[in-house]
Amino acid sequence: MMFKIFNKSLLKLVVVLSIVLTISNFSLSSYASEITSSTDKVLIIYDSKKETAYNRDILNIMRTLLGRFSSDIELLKLSNYDGEINKNYYSHIFILGINENSYNNDKNTKNLISSLNLYKGTICWLGYGIENLLEHKKYNLDYVGKTNNIVSVNYRGKSYNLDEHYVFNIVESKDTSNKVIGSINDTLNKYPYIINDKNLFYVSKLDLDGVLFYIFCDSLNDIFNIKTFDKGRIFVRIEDVHAFREPKNLVEIADYLSSKNIPFTIALIPAYVNPKNHKVITLSESPEIVKAIKYMQDKGGTVILHGYTHQYKKEEVSGEGYEFWDGKKDEPLKENMKIFVKDRVLNGLRVCIENGIYPLAFEAPHYAMESEGYKELKKYFSTYIGQHQNNDKKFSTNTYPYIIRDTEEFNIFIPENLGYIDPEDKFTFQNIKENLDKLSIVRGFSGGFFFHSYLNIEYLKNTIEYLEKQNIEFMNLRDFNNWVKVDEIQIRNNGDEIIVNYDKDLDELTKSDTRFKSISNISKVLIFIVSISVLIFVIIFIYFKRIDKKKFLK
């Protein structure tokens, strides 16, 4: 009787174990995108979309930037304001004062100010128009006027010189309990750059790059009440690797970075267009390069798909031309971007997989791509690395100081913001140092720089040594849950393990590549575990049967 009870319990245990293992196997083949959502709901009210001097779409930049803190962001033009603040819940409202005379005493502005006076959530007003809110005397701030004599900004105990004479809107605090988050001065007087009074944060100058932008980006941590931060991380990217690079240089770079336990990324161009005869030469025709890239993967490198040919039309050279933007006319391609992007991505991935190379992210050549292209890429890649082209009219990119998730254009956006090593520029190292200094203003920063393999490796070593002295932590792309999925191709990583699922007809060689485990290999492991469990059950069953038989004979 005891055996029967035990036998049934053991049988149940084995069944449960089998079910758990089956579910585990199913979950391994699913793709969980690494997206940070938030309960915060944000409304951006704006008077204009573009900064005309630079063709930058301020609205797109702000919406992407705030994606760091919220995945629920709405946009509303001032001229269309109709009491939305009173009708809907918003945890944060950002007012963008881009043009000097936009927020006048018209009907829309009066309605907006009336709504803001009753609003209990967090308000962040940037740039022009703050005087309209302050004249209602809810806040202990006075509007003084404008000045372009500011020479420096002070933030968290450090002073930064300002080379340009920006126009700042000056306010003065009437209450010592107001919190001045950053200050500006004109050598004689000091004024708030960012100040907090009650539920209002005011930023006296809306800037999209440089030290002012990074200070604002860090202040967003306070505006959204972020209390904990990861240590700042920097990625190293080996740029424009293709069939005609020198394999020994790639191996030397991999050995050096591996010897210092520094992970790195490889921006790979799978096909090279010969500018003389326009012949397309893929990695498959360069076995030594393929061998070197695999070696780099083994040494801690993670491949990023850097387009398919890194050029467009026959007149452009791979690595120099654009691919998803018309560089000559400086305008979007006259292509169906949904079809064009998918076609280039598939071509690139197939070449890579044929050669046992598995990209986990994407970088557009020269960072040039219109919004529709980004949205199409978002379907296929969890992770985008680089800078952000912020408008569809003219080529103009910007960067951010931290990783941004779950926006209209990106699942995960990892910014490049330190620049690149250019020996022809005598200030190249100084530029990287200054960029790092600005980036370090931001708590929880992330960023990176890139290096071309045809340069003397000493330039890379000097940069790495400097970063190490600054106690920088280097980013490993495989710390993210990256995925790539398009048609028959699925690639993802689980830590350092890269898992590939693909059409078996693509290449028999890849199946014998033992450097990375495929989903089929994982299934074999799970089948082995189940088999062992069944074997144990059988052994126990026979053992207790013998015991029962002995008892019967007695």
Coordinates of C-alpha atoms in Angstrom, one line a residue:
M1 CA 0.0 0.0 0.0
M2 CA 2.8 2.3 0.9
F3 CA 4.5 1.6 -2.4
K4 CA 1.3 2.4 -4.3
I5 CA 0.9 5.8 -2.6
F6 CA 4.6 6.6 -3.2
N7 CA 4.3 5.4 -6.8
K8 CA 1.4 7.7 -7.5
S9 CA 3.1 10.7 -5.9
L10 CA 6.3 10.0 -7.9
L11 CA 4.2 9.7 -11.1
K12 CA 2.6 13.0 -10.4
L13 CA 6.0 14.6 -9.7
V14 CA 7.4 13.3 -13.0
V15 CA 4.3 14.5 -14.9
V16 CA 4.6 18.0 -13.3
L17 CA 8.3 18.1 -14.1
S18 CA 7.6 17.2 -17.7
I19 CA 5.0 19.9 -18.0
V20 CA 7.3 22.5 -16.5
L21 CA 10.1 21.5 -18.9
T22 CA 7.8 21.7 -21.8
I23 CA 6.6 25.2 -20.8
S24 CA 10.2 26.2 -20.3
N25 CA 11.0 25.0 -23.8
F26 CA 8.1 27.0 -25.2
S27 CA 9.2 30.1 -23.3
L28 CA 12.7 29.8 -24.6
S29 CA 11.4 30.2 -28.2
S30 CA 9.3 33.2 -27.4
Y31 CA 10.7 36.8 -27.6
A32 CA 10.3 39.1 -24.7
S33 CA 11.2 42.6 -25.7
E34 CA 13.0 44.6 -23.0
I35 CA 10.6 47.5 -22.6
T36 CA 10.2 49.8 -19.6
S37 CA 6.7 51.1 -19.2
S38 CA 5.5 53.6 -16.7
T39 CA 2.3 54.6 -15.0
D40 CA 3.2 58.3 -15.6
K41 CA 1.1 59.9 -18.3
V42 CA 2.6 62.9 -20.0
L43 CA 1.1 65.7 -22.1
I44 CA 3.4 67.9 -24.2
I45 CA 1.9 71.3 -25.2
Y46 CA 3.9 73.1 -27.9
D47 CA 3.7 76.2 -30.0
S48 CA 6.0 75.0 -32.8
K49 CA 7.5 71.8 -34.0
K50 CA 10.8 72.9 -35.5
E51 CA 13.9 74.8 -34.6
T52 CA 14.3 76.5 -37.9
A53 CA 18.0 77.3 -37.6
Y54 CA 19.0 73.6 -37.5
N55 CA 15.9 71.9 -39.2
R56 CA 15.5 70.0 -35.9
D57 CA 12.1 68.7 -34.9
I58 CA 12.1 69.7 -31.3
L59 CA 8.8 68.0 -30.7
N60 CA 10.2 64.6 -31.9
I61 CA 13.3 65.1 -29.8
M62 CA 11.3 65.9 -26.6
R63 CA 8.9 63.0 -27.2
T64 CA 11.8 60.6 -27.6
L65 CA 13.7 62.0 -24.6
L66 CA 10.7 61.7 -22.3
G67 CA 10.3 58.1 -23.5
R68 CA 13.0 57.5 -20.9
F69 CA 10.4 58.1 -18.2
S70 CA 7.0 57.3 -19.7
S71 CA 5.6 55.2 -22.5
D72 CA 2.3 57.2 -22.5
I73 CA 3.0 60.5 -24.1
E74 CA 0.5 62.8 -25.8
L75 CA 1.1 65.8 -28.0
L76 CA -1.0 68.9 -28.3
K77 CA -0.5 72.1 -30.2
L78 CA -1.4 75.3 -28.2
S79 CA -3.7 76.5 -31.0
N80 CA -5.8 73.3 -30.5
Y81 CA -6.0 73.5 -26.8
D82 CA -9.6 72.9 -25.6
G83 CA -9.3 72.2 -21.9
E84 CA -7.6 68.8 -22.2
I85 CA -6.0 69.2 -18.8
N86 CA -9.4 69.3 -17.2
K87 CA -10.8 66.4 -19.2
N88 CA -8.0 63.8 -18.8
Y89 CA -5.5 62.6 -16.2
Y90 CA -1.9 63.6 -16.7
S91 CA 0.8 63.1 -14.2
H92 CA 3.2 65.5 -15.9
I93 CA 2.6 68.4 -18.3
F94 CA 5.5 69.9 -20.3
I95 CA 5.0 73.3 -21.9
L96 CA 7.4 74.1 -24.7
G97 CA 8.0 77.8 -25.4
I98 CA 9.9 77.6 -28.6
N99 CA 8.8 80.9 -30.3
E100 CA 9.1 84.2 -28.4
N101 CA 5.6 85.5 -28.9
S102 CA 3.5 82.3 -29.1
Y103 CA 2.1 82.4 -25.5
N104 CA 0.3 85.7 -25.7
N105 CA -3.0 86.6 -24.1
D106 CA -5.1 84.9 -26.7
K107 CA -8.0 82.7 -25.9
N108 CA -6.0 79.4 -26.0
T109 CA -3.3 80.7 -23.7
K110 CA -5.8 82.0 -21.2
N111 CA -7.6 78.7 -21.2
L112 CA -4.3 76.9 -20.7
I113 CA -3.2 79.1 -17.9
S114 CA -6.6 78.8 -16.2
S115 CA -6.3 75.0 -16.4
L116 CA -2.7 75.0 -15.1
N117 CA -3.7 77.1 -12.0
L118 CA -6.1 74.3 -11.0
Y119 CA -3.8 71.4 -12.0
K120 CA -2.3 69.3 -9.2
G121 CA 0.2 67.3 -11.1
T122 CA 3.8 68.3 -12.1
I123 CA 4.3 71.1 -14.6
C124 CA 7.6 71.7 -16.4
W125 CA 7.7 74.9 -18.5
L126 CA 10.6 75.4 -20.8
G127 CA 11.7 78.7 -22.5
Y128 CA 9.3 81.4 -23.6
G129 CA 5.9 82.4 -22.2
I130 CA 6.4 81.7 -18.5
E131 CA 5.3 85.3 -17.6
N132 CA 1.7 84.5 -18.5
L133 CA 1.6 81.8 -15.8
L134 CA 3.5 83.8 -13.2
E135 CA 1.3 86.9 -13.4
H136 CA -1.5 84.9 -11.7
K137 CA 0.6 84.9 -8.5
K138 CA 0.2 81.3 -7.6
Y139 CA 3.9 80.8 -7.6
N140 CA 6.5 82.7 -5.6
L141 CA 8.4 83.7 -8.7
D142 CA 8.7 87.0 -10.6
Y143 CA 9.4 87.3 -14.3
V144 CA 12.3 89.7 -14.8
G145 CA 12.9 89.6 -18.6
K146 CA 15.4 88.3 -21.1
T147 CA 19.2 88.5 -21.3
N148 CA 21.9 87.2 -23.6
N149 CA 24.8 88.1 -21.3
I150 CA 25.0 84.7 -19.6
V151 CA 28.6 83.3 -19.6
S152 CA 28.4 80.2 -17.4
V153 CA 26.0 77.7 -15.8
N154 CA 26.5 76.0 -12.4
Y155 CA 25.1 72.6 -11.6
R156 CA 25.7 70.3 -8.7
G157 CA 28.8 72.1 -7.6
K158 CA 30.5 72.5 -11.0
S159 CA 30.7 75.5 -13.3
Y160 CA 30.5 75.2 -17.1
N161 CA 31.4 78.0 -19.5
L162 CA 29.0 78.8 -22.3
D163 CA 30.6 79.8 -25.6
E164 CA 27.5 81.1 -27.2
H165 CA 25.3 84.1 -26.1
Y166 CA 22.0 82.3 -25.7
V167 CA 18.8 84.2 -24.8
F168 CA 17.6 83.2 -21.3
N169 CA 14.3 84.1 -19.7
I170 CA 15.1 85.3 -16.2
V171 CA 12.9 84.7 -13.2
E172 CA 13.6 85.6 -9.5
S173 CA 12.6 83.7 -6.5
K174 CA 10.6 85.4 -3.8
D175 CA 10.7 82.4 -1.4
T176 CA 13.9 80.9 0.0
S177 CA 12.2 77.5 0.2
N178 CA 12.2 77.4 -3.7
K179 CA 14.7 74.9 -4.9
V180 CA 17.3 76.2 -7.5
I181 CA 18.4 73.1 -9.4
G182 CA 20.9 74.9 -11.6
S183 CA 22.0 78.5 -11.9
I184 CA 23.4 80.9 -14.6
N185 CA 25.4 84.0 -14.2
D186 CA 26.6 87.0 -16.2
T187 CA 29.7 87.6 -14.1
L188 CA 27.8 90.1 -11.9
N189 CA 24.5 88.4 -11.1
K190 CA 23.3 84.8 -10.6
Y191 CA 19.9 83.6 -11.7
P192 CA 18.0 80.3 -11.7
Y193 CA 18.5 78.1 -14.8
I194 CA 16.1 75.5 -13.4
I195 CA 14.0 76.3 -10.4
N196 CA 11.3 74.3 -8.6
D197 CA 8.4 76.0 -6.8
K198 CA 5.5 73.9 -5.6
N199 CA 4.4 71.7 -8.6
L200 CA 6.2 73.9 -11.1
F201 CA 9.7 73.3 -12.6
Y202 CA 10.9 76.2 -14.8
V203 CA 13.7 75.8 -17.3
S204 CA 14.8 79.2 -18.6
K205 CA 16.3 78.1 -21.8
L206 CA 15.2 75.2 -24.1
D207 CA 18.4 73.7 -25.5
L208 CA 18.9 70.5 -27.5
D209 CA 22.6 69.8 -27.2
G210 CA 25.6 70.8 -25.1
V211 CA 25.9 71.2 -21.4
L212 CA 22.5 72.9 -21.0
F213 CA 20.8 69.9 -22.6
Y214 CA 22.6 67.4 -20.3
I215 CA 21.7 69.5 -17.2
F216 CA 18.1 69.5 -18.2
C217 CA 18.2 65.7 -19.0
D218 CA 19.6 65.1 -15.5
S219 CA 16.9 67.4 -13.9
L220 CA 14.3 65.1 -15.5
N221 CA 15.3 62.5 -12.9
D222 CA 14.1 65.0 -10.2
I223 CA 11.0 66.0 -12.2
F224 CA 10.0 62.3 -12.4
N225 CA 11.2 61.6 -8.9
I226 CA 13.7 59.0 -9.8
K227 CA 15.7 57.9 -6.8
T228 CA 18.0 55.1 -7.8
F229 CA 20.5 55.0 -10.7
D230 CA 22.6 52.5 -12.4
K231 CA 26.3 53.3 -12.8
G232 CA 27.2 55.1 -16.0
R233 CA 28.2 52.7 -18.9
I234 CA 30.0 53.3 -22.2
F235 CA 30.1 51.0 -25.2
V236 CA 33.0 50.5 -27.6
R237 CA 32.0 50.0 -31.2
I238 CA 34.3 48.8 -34.0
E239 CA 32.8 50.6 -37.0
D240 CA 32.3 49.8 -40.7
V241 CA 33.6 46.2 -40.7
H242 CA 33.2 44.7 -44.2
A243 CA 34.7 42.2 -46.7
F244 CA 37.7 44.4 -47.5
R245 CA 38.9 45.2 -44.0
E246 CA 42.2 43.6 -42.8
P247 CA 41.5 40.5 -40.8
K248 CA 44.7 40.8 -38.7
N249 CA 43.6 44.3 -37.5
L250 CA 40.2 42.9 -36.3
V251 CA 41.9 40.0 -34.5
E252 CA 44.4 42.5 -32.9
I253 CA 41.5 44.7 -31.6
A254 CA 39.6 41.7 -30.3
D255 CA 42.7 40.4 -28.4
Y256 CA 43.4 43.8 -26.9
L257 CA 39.9 44.4 -25.7
S258 CA 39.5 40.8 -24.5
S259 CA 42.7 41.0 -22.5
K260 CA 41.2 43.9 -20.6
N261 CA 37.8 42.2 -20.2
I262 CA 36.1 44.9 -22.2
P263 CA 33.1 43.8 -24.2
F264 CA 32.6 45.6 -27.6
T265 CA 30.3 45.8 -30.6
I266 CA 31.0 45.3 -34.3
A267 CA 29.1 47.4 -36.8
L268 CA 29.0 45.0 -39.7
I269 CA 28.3 45.7 -43.4
P270 CA 27.5 42.3 -44.9
A271 CA 27.9 43.3 -48.6
Y272 CA 30.4 45.6 -50.3
V273 CA 29.7 47.3 -53.6
N274 CA 32.7 47.7 -55.8
P275 CA 32.7 51.3 -57.0
K276 CA 34.5 50.3 -60.3
N277 CA 32.2 47.6 -61.6
H278 CA 29.3 47.9 -59.1
K279 CA 29.7 44.2 -58.2
V280 CA 28.2 43.2 -54.9
I281 CA 30.8 41.2 -52.8
T282 CA 29.4 39.6 -49.7
L283 CA 31.1 38.2 -46.6
S284 CA 30.8 34.7 -48.1
E285 CA 33.5 35.7 -50.6
S286 CA 35.9 36.7 -47.8
P287 CA 36.4 33.6 -45.6
E288 CA 39.3 35.2 -43.7
I289 CA 37.1 38.2 -42.7
V290 CA 34.4 35.8 -41.6
K291 CA 36.9 33.9 -39.5
A292 CA 38.1 37.1 -37.9
I293 CA 34.5 38.3 -37.1
K294 CA 33.7 34.9 -35.5
Y295 CA 36.9 35.3 -33.5
M296 CA 35.7 38.7 -32.4
Q297 CA 32.4 37.2 -31.3
D298 CA 34.2 34.6 -29.3
K299 CA 36.3 37.4 -27.6
G300 CA 33.3 39.3 -26.4
G301 CA 32.2 41.1 -29.5
T302 CA 28.5 41.5 -30.4
V303 CA 27.6 42.1 -34.0
I304 CA 25.3 45.0 -35.0
L305 CA 23.8 45.0 -38.5
H306 CA 25.1 48.2 -40.1
G307 CA 22.8 48.2 -43.1
Y308 CA 23.2 45.8 -46.0
T309 CA 25.7 47.6 -48.3
H310 CA 26.0 51.0 -46.5
Q311 CA 25.3 52.8 -49.8
Y312 CA 22.5 53.7 -52.1
K313 CA 22.5 53.3 -55.9
K314 CA 25.6 52.5 -57.9
E315 CA 27.5 55.8 -57.5
E316 CA 28.0 55.5 -53.8
V317 CA 30.8 53.5 -52.2
S318 CA 30.1 51.0 -49.3
G319 CA 31.0 52.5 -46.0
E320 CA 30.9 56.1 -47.4
G321 CA 27.4 56.3 -48.9
Y322 CA 24.1 56.4 -47.3
E323 CA 21.6 53.6 -47.5
F324 CA 18.3 54.7 -46.0
W325 CA 18.5 58.4 -47.0
D326 CA 19.3 60.3 -50.2
G327 CA 22.6 61.9 -49.2
K328 CA 23.1 63.9 -52.4
K329 CA 19.7 65.5 -52.4
D330 CA 19.4 65.5 -48.6
E331 CA 15.9 64.2 -48.6
P332 CA 14.1 60.9 -47.9
L333 CA 14.4 58.1 -50.4
K334 CA 11.8 57.8 -53.0
E335 CA 11.2 54.2 -52.0
N336 CA 8.4 52.3 -50.3
M337 CA 10.2 52.2 -46.9
K338 CA 8.3 49.3 -45.6
I339 CA 9.4 47.1 -48.5
F340 CA 12.9 48.7 -48.8
V341 CA 13.9 48.4 -45.2
K342 CA 12.7 44.8 -44.8
D343 CA 14.4 43.8 -48.1
R344 CA 17.8 45.3 -47.0
V345 CA 17.5 43.8 -43.5
L346 CA 16.7 40.3 -44.8
N347 CA 19.5 40.4 -47.3
G348 CA 22.0 41.4 -44.6
L349 CA 20.8 38.9 -42.1
R350 CA 20.9 36.0 -44.5
V351 CA 24.5 36.8 -45.5
C352 CA 25.4 36.9 -41.8
I353 CA 23.6 33.6 -40.9
E354 CA 25.1 31.8 -43.9
N355 CA 28.4 32.5 -42.3
G356 CA 27.6 31.8 -38.7
I357 CA 27.4 35.4 -37.7
Y358 CA 24.5 36.6 -35.6
P359 CA 23.6 40.3 -35.3
L360 CA 21.6 41.4 -32.2
A361 CA 21.0 45.1 -33.0
F362 CA 20.9 47.6 -35.8
E363 CA 22.7 50.8 -36.7
A364 CA 21.6 52.9 -39.7
P365 CA 24.5 54.1 -42.0
H366 CA 25.5 57.6 -41.0
Y367 CA 22.5 57.4 -38.5
A368 CA 20.4 58.6 -41.5
M369 CA 16.8 57.3 -41.6
E370 CA 13.3 58.8 -41.8
S371 CA 10.7 58.1 -39.1
E372 CA 8.9 55.5 -41.2
G373 CA 12.1 53.6 -41.6
Y374 CA 12.6 53.6 -37.8
K375 CA 9.1 52.3 -37.3
E376 CA 9.7 49.5 -39.7
L377 CA 13.0 48.6 -38.1
K378 CA 11.2 48.5 -34.7
K379 CA 9.3 45.4 -36.0
Y380 CA 12.5 43.5 -36.6
F381 CA 15.0 44.6 -34.0
S382 CA 14.7 45.0 -30.2
T383 CA 17.7 47.3 -30.1
Y384 CA 19.0 50.3 -32.1
I385 CA 22.4 51.8 -31.5
G386 CA 23.5 55.2 -32.7
Q387 CA 22.1 58.7 -33.0
H388 CA 18.6 59.8 -33.8
Q389 CA 17.6 61.5 -37.0
N390 CA 14.8 63.7 -35.7
N391 CA 13.0 64.9 -38.8
D392 CA 12.0 63.8 -42.3
K393 CA 12.9 67.0 -44.2
K394 CA 16.7 67.5 -43.8
F395 CA 19.4 65.3 -42.3
S396 CA 19.9 66.3 -38.7
T397 CA 20.7 64.0 -35.9
N398 CA 20.8 64.4 -32.1
T399 CA 21.7 62.1 -29.2
Y400 CA 20.6 61.5 -25.7
P401 CA 22.4 60.7 -22.4
Y402 CA 20.7 57.5 -21.5
I403 CA 19.0 54.4 -22.8
I404 CA 15.4 55.1 -24.0
R405 CA 12.7 52.4 -24.3
D406 CA 9.3 51.9 -25.9
T407 CA 8.9 55.0 -28.1
E408 CA 7.1 55.3 -31.4
E409 CA 10.3 54.6 -33.2
F410 CA 12.3 52.4 -30.9
N411 CA 12.0 49.4 -28.6
I412 CA 15.4 50.1 -27.0
F413 CA 17.6 53.0 -28.1
I414 CA 21.2 53.0 -27.0
P415 CA 22.8 56.4 -27.8
E416 CA 26.2 57.1 -29.2
N417 CA 27.2 60.4 -27.7
L418 CA 31.0 60.6 -27.3
G419 CA 32.0 60.8 -30.9
Y420 CA 34.7 58.8 -32.7
I421 CA 38.4 58.7 -33.0
D422 CA 39.7 60.7 -36.0
P423 CA 43.5 61.0 -36.1
E424 CA 43.2 63.8 -38.7
D425 CA 41.4 66.0 -36.1
K426 CA 44.0 67.1 -33.5
F427 CA 41.2 67.7 -31.0
T428 CA 39.7 64.2 -31.4
F429 CA 40.7 63.0 -27.9
Q430 CA 39.9 66.3 -26.3
N431 CA 36.4 66.2 -27.9
I432 CA 35.8 62.7 -26.5
K433 CA 37.0 63.9 -23.0
E434 CA 34.7 66.9 -23.1
N435 CA 31.8 64.9 -24.3
L436 CA 32.3 62.4 -21.4
D437 CA 32.5 65.3 -19.0
K438 CA 29.1 66.6 -20.1
L439 CA 27.6 63.1 -20.2
S440 CA 28.8 62.4 -16.7
I441 CA 26.5 65.2 -15.5
V442 CA 23.6 62.9 -16.0
R443 CA 22.8 60.3 -13.3
G444 CA 22.4 56.8 -14.8
F445 CA 24.0 57.9 -18.1
S446 CA 24.8 55.5 -21.0
G447 CA 26.7 56.2 -24.2
G448 CA 29.5 55.2 -26.4
F449 CA 32.1 55.9 -29.1
F450 CA 33.4 54.2 -32.2
F451 CA 36.7 53.3 -33.8
H452 CA 37.6 52.2 -37.3
S453 CA 39.8 49.1 -37.6
Y454 CA 42.1 50.5 -40.3
L455 CA 43.5 53.0 -37.8
N456 CA 46.5 52.5 -35.6
I457 CA 45.3 50.5 -32.6
E458 CA 47.3 52.9 -30.3
Y459 CA 44.6 55.5 -30.8
L460 CA 42.1 53.0 -29.4
K461 CA 44.4 52.0 -26.5
N462 CA 44.9 55.7 -25.5
T463 CA 41.1 56.2 -25.4
I464 CA 40.5 53.0 -23.4
E465 CA 43.2 53.9 -20.9
Y466 CA 41.7 57.3 -20.4
L467 CA 38.2 55.9 -19.8
E468 CA 39.6 53.4 -17.4
K469 CA 41.2 56.2 -15.4
Q470 CA 37.8 57.8 -15.1
N471 CA 36.5 54.5 -13.6
I472 CA 34.1 54.0 -16.5
E473 CA 32.2 50.7 -16.7
F474 CA 32.0 49.3 -20.2
M475 CA 28.7 48.2 -21.6
N476 CA 28.0 44.7 -22.7
L477 CA 25.2 44.5 -25.3
R478 CA 24.5 41.0 -24.3
D479 CA 23.4 42.2 -20.9
F480 CA 20.2 43.2 -22.7
N481 CA 17.5 40.8 -23.9
N482 CA 18.1 41.5 -27.5
W483 CA 16.0 39.9 -30.3
V484 CA 15.9 40.0 -34.1
K485 CA 12.9 38.5 -35.9
V486 CA 11.9 38.8 -39.6
D487 CA 10.3 36.1 -41.7
E488 CA 12.2 32.8 -41.2
I489 CA 14.9 34.4 -39.1
Q490 CA 14.9 34.7 -35.3
I491 CA 17.9 35.5 -33.2
R492 CA 18.1 36.4 -29.6
N493 CA 20.4 36.1 -26.7
N494 CA 20.2 34.9 -23.1
G495 CA 23.3 36.5 -21.6
D496 CA 26.3 35.4 -23.6
E497 CA 24.4 32.6 -25.3
I498 CA 23.1 33.4 -28.7
I499 CA 20.0 31.4 -29.8
V500 CA 19.2 31.1 -33.5
N501 CA 16.1 29.8 -35.2
Y502 CA 16.1 30.0 -39.0
D503 CA 15.1 28.2 -42.2
K504 CA 17.3 25.1 -42.4
D505 CA 17.6 25.5 -46.1
L506 CA 19.6 28.7 -45.6
D507 CA 22.8 26.9 -44.9
E508 CA 23.8 23.4 -43.6
L509 CA 27.0 24.8 -42.3
T510 CA 25.4 26.9 -39.6
K511 CA 23.8 23.8 -38.0
S512 CA 27.3 22.5 -37.3
D513 CA 28.5 25.7 -35.7
T514 CA 29.0 24.7 -32.1
R515 CA 30.1 28.1 -30.9
F516 CA 26.5 29.1 -30.2
K517 CA 23.5 26.9 -29.1
S518 CA 20.5 26.9 -31.3
I519 CA 16.9 26.3 -30.1
S520 CA 17.2 22.7 -31.4
N521 CA 20.2 22.1 -29.1
I522 CA 18.2 23.4 -26.1
S523 CA 15.4 21.1 -27.0
K524 CA 17.8 18.2 -27.0
V525 CA 19.0 19.2 -23.5
L526 CA 15.4 19.3 -22.3
I527 CA 14.6 15.9 -23.8
F528 CA 17.6 14.6 -22.1
I529 CA 16.4 15.9 -18.7
V530 CA 13.0 14.4 -19.2
S531 CA 14.5 11.1 -20.2
I532 CA 16.7 11.0 -17.1
S533 CA 13.6 11.8 -15.0
V534 CA 11.7 8.9 -16.5
L535 CA 14.7 6.6 -16.0
I536 CA 14.9 7.5 -12.3
F537 CA 11.2 6.7 -12.1
V538 CA 11.7 3.3 -13.7
I539 CA 14.6 2.4 -11.4
I540 CA 12.6 3.4 -8.3
F541 CA 9.6 1.5 -9.6
I542 CA 11.7 -1.7 -10.1
Y543 CA 13.3 -1.3 -6.7
F544 CA 10.0 -1.1 -4.8
K545 CA 8.6 -4.0 -6.9
R546 CA 11.5 -6.1 -5.6
I547 CA 10.9 -5.0 -2.1
D548 CA 7.2 -6.0 -2.4
K549 CA 8.1 -9.3 -3.9
K550 CA 10.5 -10.1 -1.0
K551 CA 7.7 -9.2 1.5
F552 CA 5.4 -11.5 -0.4
L553 CA 7.8 -14.5 -0.3
K554 CA 8.4 -14.0 3.4

